[in-house]
XYZ file of C-alpha atoms in Angstrom:
380
model
C -17.578 45.610 -5.063
C -15.123 43.156 -3.572
C -15.092 42.744 0.194
C -11.756 43.076 1.900
C -10.640 42.211 5.416
C -10.327 45.216 7.686
C -7.047 45.734 9.573
C -7.042 43.671 12.748
C -9.817 41.330 11.598
C -9.425 37.600 12.420
C -9.014 36.626 8.801
C -9.824 37.317 5.186
C -13.436 36.995 4.009
C -14.883 34.015 2.232
C -14.683 33.960 -1.526
C -12.577 32.789 -4.411
C -9.450 34.011 -6.102
C -11.519 35.554 -8.875
C -12.151 39.258 -8.689
C -9.365 39.792 -6.201
C -11.101 38.128 -3.269
C -9.255 35.924 -0.818
C -9.918 32.149 -0.746
C -11.853 30.544 2.110
C -9.249 29.066 4.437
C -9.289 27.273 7.774
C -6.720 27.554 10.556
C -6.167 24.032 11.856
C -3.571 23.617 14.616
C -1.455 20.507 14.254
C -2.722 19.484 10.811
C 0.128 18.924 8.408
C -0.233 20.534 5.032
C 2.067 21.121 2.126
C 1.147 24.785 1.928
C 2.800 27.961 3.271
C 1.343 29.386 6.515
C -0.390 32.145 4.543
C -1.323 31.577 0.891
C 0.362 34.111 -1.354
C -3.032 35.072 -2.748
C -3.971 36.497 0.666
C -0.903 38.680 0.971
C -1.455 42.298 0.144
C -4.933 42.366 1.675
C -5.275 44.948 4.459
C -4.754 43.340 7.830
C -3.107 40.092 6.644
C -0.007 40.684 8.766
C -2.089 41.270 11.893
C -4.130 38.169 11.083
C -0.968 36.120 10.614
C 0.316 37.165 14.037
C -2.884 35.892 15.661
C -2.391 32.304 14.479
C -1.633 29.771 17.237
C 2.028 28.857 17.418
C 2.779 25.916 15.123
C -0.551 26.205 13.311
C -0.781 25.483 9.637
C -3.303 26.745 7.139
C -4.881 24.278 4.733
C -7.499 24.650 2.092
C -10.772 23.058 2.985
C -10.807 21.017 -0.199
C -9.767 17.355 -0.055
C -6.814 16.858 -2.421
C -4.426 14.108 -3.466
C -1.061 13.796 -1.744
C 0.711 11.829 -4.474
C 0.778 11.355 -8.225
C -2.003 8.990 -9.341
C -1.363 5.380 -10.308
C -3.998 4.380 -12.868
C -3.405 0.655 -12.339
C -3.860 0.947 -8.601
C -6.960 3.111 -8.955
C -8.537 0.534 -11.247
C -7.632 -2.282 -8.853
C -9.216 -0.458 -5.920
C -12.310 0.681 -7.819
C -14.678 -1.741 -6.058
C -13.350 -0.728 -2.651
C -13.444 2.976 -3.465
C -17.029 2.840 -4.755
C -18.105 0.658 -1.872
C -17.054 1.134 1.735
C -14.665 4.037 1.221
C -17.245 6.129 -0.604
C -19.355 5.743 2.547
C -16.374 6.758 4.684
C -15.881 9.868 2.553
C -19.550 10.825 2.827
C -19.446 10.224 6.578
C -17.492 13.466 7.006
C -19.991 15.515 4.991
C -21.743 16.778 8.109
C -22.002 19.973 10.096
C -20.090 18.871 13.198
C -17.900 16.129 14.652
C -19.911 13.978 17.027
C -19.770 10.561 18.690
C -21.856 9.012 15.921
C -19.116 9.862 13.432
C -16.531 7.867 15.391
C -18.851 4.899 15.874
C -19.896 4.757 12.221
C -16.301 5.192 11.052
C -15.093 2.265 13.166
C -17.786 -0.028 11.767
C -17.072 1.006 8.163
C -13.332 0.409 8.593
C -14.051 -3.068 9.955
C -16.326 -3.742 6.975
C -13.445 -2.709 4.676
C -11.230 -5.491 6.149
C -9.019 -2.999 7.943
C -9.351 -5.275 10.970
C -10.878 -4.808 14.410
C -7.726 -3.754 16.285
C -6.438 -1.485 13.503
C -9.855 0.141 13.065
C -9.997 0.923 16.776
C -6.464 2.296 16.644
C -7.209 4.607 13.700
C -10.398 5.932 15.332
C -8.627 6.435 18.679
C -5.794 8.363 17.012
C -8.292 10.481 15.095
C -10.276 11.237 18.253
C -7.095 12.179 20.158
C -5.870 14.575 17.497
C -9.271 16.189 17.107
C -9.418 16.832 20.859
C -5.778 17.910 21.159
C -5.896 20.328 18.250
C -9.477 21.445 18.916
C -10.640 20.510 15.438
C -14.275 21.298 14.744
C -14.467 20.940 10.964
C -15.334 17.356 9.834
C -13.408 17.961 6.589
C -10.263 18.563 8.651
C -10.939 15.369 10.601
C -11.120 13.447 7.330
C -7.702 14.803 6.382
C -6.318 13.685 9.751
C -7.737 10.194 9.175
C -5.972 10.000 5.828
C -2.675 11.092 7.414
C -2.998 8.439 10.122
C -3.695 5.771 7.487
C -0.593 6.781 5.531
C 1.541 6.814 8.677
C 0.417 3.309 9.594
C 1.465 1.968 6.181
C 4.732 3.919 6.182
C 5.733 2.389 9.517
C 5.957 -1.043 7.877
C 7.649 0.343 4.751
C 10.580 1.552 6.864
C 11.555 -2.097 7.313
C 12.078 -2.543 3.581
C 15.687 -3.207 2.627
C 17.359 -1.825 -0.464
C 17.696 -4.478 -3.171
C 20.813 -4.316 -5.301
C 21.082 -6.259 -8.546
C 24.685 -7.099 -9.487
C 25.848 -7.983 -12.968
C 26.754 -11.633 -13.314
C 25.006 -12.584 -10.064
C 21.423 -13.877 -10.248
C 18.990 -11.924 -8.073
C 16.971 -14.735 -6.508
C 13.346 -14.196 -5.465
C 11.666 -16.952 -3.455
C 7.869 -16.712 -3.549
C 5.877 -18.350 -0.750
C 2.217 -18.564 0.267
C -0.594 -21.032 0.784
C -2.244 -22.701 -2.209
C -4.883 -20.700 -4.014
C -3.699 -17.186 -3.125
C -2.556 -16.409 -6.671
C 1.095 -17.302 -6.178
C 1.757 -18.602 -9.694
C 0.104 -15.607 -11.360
C 2.039 -13.249 -9.084
C 5.271 -14.947 -10.180
C 4.335 -14.259 -13.810
C 3.627 -10.632 -12.949
C 6.978 -10.306 -11.199
C 8.663 -11.722 -14.296
C 6.884 -9.171 -16.493
C 7.776 -6.408 -14.035
C 11.500 -7.171 -14.209
C 11.369 -7.609 -17.979
C 10.060 -4.049 -18.230
C 13.393 -2.913 -16.774
C 15.304 -4.860 -19.426
C 16.310 -7.687 -17.111
C 16.542 -11.318 -18.190
C 14.323 -13.601 -16.117
C 14.128 -17.334 -15.373
C 11.475 -19.277 -13.431
C 11.907 -22.356 -11.240
C 8.918 -24.663 -10.610
C 9.781 -25.534 -7.019
C 6.225 -26.565 -6.118
C 6.509 -30.195 -7.202
C 3.577 -31.292 -5.046
C 0.985 -29.957 -7.511
C 1.075 -30.859 -11.188
C -1.133 -27.845 -11.914
C 1.503 -25.497 -10.460
C 4.170 -26.860 -12.815
C 1.857 -26.660 -15.830
C 0.682 -23.126 -15.025
C 4.244 -21.878 -14.670
C 5.184 -23.500 -17.986
C 2.267 -21.749 -19.715
C 3.270 -18.377 -18.303
C 6.859 -19.034 -19.356
C 5.711 -19.531 -22.963
C 3.592 -16.388 -22.915
C 6.381 -14.235 -21.515
C 9.198 -15.941 -23.426
C 10.870 -16.851 -20.140
C 12.727 -20.158 -19.564
C 11.239 -22.423 -16.890
C 13.263 -25.041 -15.014
C 10.938 -27.865 -13.943
C 10.946 -31.553 -12.997
C 8.162 -34.084 -12.832
C 5.398 -33.899 -10.216
C 6.517 -35.444 -6.939
C 10.179 -34.704 -7.620
C 12.602 -33.158 -5.147
C 12.155 -29.343 -4.973
C 15.793 -29.079 -3.921
C 16.893 -30.670 -7.188
C 14.766 -28.190 -9.148
C 16.296 -25.246 -7.307
C 19.829 -26.624 -7.751
C 19.341 -26.991 -11.515
C 17.759 -23.538 -11.727
C 20.646 -21.895 -9.854
C 23.188 -23.578 -12.098
C 21.277 -22.616 -15.245
C 20.757 -19.010 -14.135
C 24.448 -18.623 -13.386
C 25.572 -20.288 -16.628
C 23.184 -18.209 -18.777
C 24.001 -14.971 -16.939
C 20.349 -14.486 -15.936
C 19.568 -11.303 -14.004
C 16.545 -12.498 -12.005
C 15.566 -16.021 -10.939
C 12.075 -16.406 -9.450
C 11.473 -19.611 -7.476
C 8.011 -21.034 -6.789
C 7.583 -23.086 -3.596
C 5.055 -25.506 -2.123
C 1.984 -23.837 -0.702
C 1.094 -26.436 1.864
C 3.126 -28.972 3.824
C 1.833 -31.219 6.595
C 3.321 -29.340 9.530
C 5.011 -26.037 10.286
C 8.215 -27.964 11.013
C 8.147 -29.574 7.546
C 7.591 -26.186 5.936
C 10.541 -24.612 7.749
C 12.774 -27.596 6.995
C 11.871 -27.535 3.283
C 12.447 -23.802 2.821
C 15.645 -23.872 4.889
C 16.945 -26.630 2.606
C 16.114 -24.574 -0.482
C 17.911 -21.555 0.957
C 21.060 -23.579 1.596
C 21.016 -24.905 -1.975
C 20.637 -21.368 -3.354
C 23.484 -20.081 -1.190
C 25.938 -22.600 -2.628
C 25.809 -20.565 -5.847
C 24.839 -17.108 -4.514
C 25.783 -16.585 -0.833
C 23.125 -13.880 -0.250
C 20.281 -15.789 -1.913
C 17.393 -15.440 -1.786
C 17.751 -11.670 -1.875
C 13.973 -11.379 -1.698
C 11.415 -13.663 -0.049
C 7.916 -12.576 -1.018
C 4.786 -13.749 0.785
C 1.657 -13.615 -1.404
C -1.640 -12.767 0.338
C -5.075 -13.078 -1.260
C -7.021 -9.824 -0.718
C -10.365 -11.540 -1.306
C -9.987 -13.770 1.770
C -9.835 -10.768 4.106
C -8.911 -11.431 7.726
C -8.768 -15.213 7.119
C -5.946 -14.581 4.678
C -4.182 -12.493 7.298
C -4.345 -15.369 9.794
C -2.764 -17.711 7.217
C -0.110 -15.105 6.433
C 0.792 -14.746 10.122
C 1.247 -18.501 10.441
C 3.411 -18.547 7.326
C 5.522 -15.584 8.443
C 6.133 -17.276 11.784
C 7.678 -20.203 9.918
C 9.594 -18.288 7.252
C 11.727 -15.146 7.199
C 9.704 -12.851 4.908
C 11.270 -9.725 3.386
C 8.341 -8.438 1.283
C 4.610 -8.917 0.789
C 2.565 -8.971 -2.405
C -1.219 -8.555 -2.109
C -2.945 -10.436 -4.927
C -6.482 -10.186 -6.359
C -7.015 -6.652 -5.067
C -9.328 -5.979 -8.009
C -11.607 -8.852 -6.944
C -12.752 -7.413 -3.630
C -14.766 -4.430 -2.420
C -12.858 -4.633 0.876
C -9.365 -3.418 -0.008
C -8.471 -2.379 3.520
C -6.456 -5.517 4.202
C -3.199 -3.635 3.539
C -3.598 -1.787 6.846
C -4.010 -4.909 8.968
C -1.135 -6.588 7.074
C 1.154 -3.627 7.748
C 0.174 -3.459 11.422
C 0.007 -7.159 12.289
C 2.982 -8.416 10.275
C 5.163 -5.307 10.194
C 6.572 -6.521 6.872
C 6.734 -4.037 3.999
C 4.154 -4.410 1.236
C 6.010 -4.135 -2.056
C 3.504 -5.097 -4.752
C -0.238 -5.320 -5.334
C -1.990 -7.338 -8.032
C -4.592 -5.238 -9.832
C -5.921 -7.660 -12.467
C -5.437 -10.986 -14.235
C -2.928 -9.908 -16.902
C 0.816 -10.241 -16.471
C 1.198 -6.464 -16.561
C -1.363 -5.953 -13.772
C 1.123 -5.423 -10.968
C 1.671 -2.099 -9.207
C 4.414 -1.054 -6.834
C 3.028 -0.285 -3.397
C 3.396 3.301 -2.176
C 1.467 4.304 0.978
C 0.375 7.783 -0.150
C -0.687 6.557 -3.585
C -2.553 3.599 -2.084
C -4.530 5.756 0.358
C -5.250 8.343 -2.350
C -6.632 5.557 -4.557
C -9.069 4.589 -1.811
C -10.560 8.079 -1.836
C -10.083 9.318 -5.426
C -10.828 7.799 -8.803
C -9.424 8.754 -12.200
C -9.494 12.517 -12.697
C -10.504 13.243 -9.093
C -8.684 14.995 -6.271
C -6.706 17.552 -8.274
């Protein structure tokens, strides 16, 4: 015989939806959830109206189960597999306990630091979690885990608000300038960006503006052959400004939709770097006044916090509009996105998830955080 809640009882009994029983639910003040205050399955049980009236004002009801917030991105999940199976699997298991205690906060902070989230950002996330748990009187560790995920998403979304809308106009090349220190995967990221825009039916051209390294010119030429994309290049040691000028003229004459410009990854001083990139901008703007419409900084995920330090130095010298995180599949510490978002405040637009040209995923905060906790077929 199925148990039913008596009129005036604090809530429906535990159980499942089978056999007419109400699901096990938790009242969690202040926890956001995309569910109605009372699940429809509970309505019609004796006493549900009285129970509803007893909820704290502003409280929401969420299912205890940990679920995805966004549609899955298979590419991103594959790229974050090492991270998900490593540190973040430990973070998930950390909340499988009977009660929230001080050890949970201490262990969580250390695991976040191990995941390359960064010292300051890890402390911030734990402090925000602790504050919400105390404010909303949360006792269920599963609810605390949900709060942590919300705080992680919010942190990433704060940087995404700075992202500007990019408009591609017919007959006007959309110029993307790609910057970053040598060895971060800049050339491969350029190839991935080319493939990305080709998938939308756009014509693409590449400019080998890094004339300091012969390998950079050769690599770009190889990718151009593979993708059937024209590459404008000069000899090693040539003037990058001349390369960019020729590329702008060619892109305009051939009615190219997207021109992607490679740049030098290392100059002797910050002043030289700024002077070089400022010169390239001025050359671009002679043909397209708003160019470059996108300036992407490439960061190597495998270098962790060292890569973040390099990125901060670069961003201080150059006006960056977007960030691409490369080699995400090569690290078990994929938490660098959080420190990048917090420390730089620049929107992350793309993440590299493999070595192929098609291994590039658009960055979406909810999808990224979901991919840290759920693998393929999980979280539904």
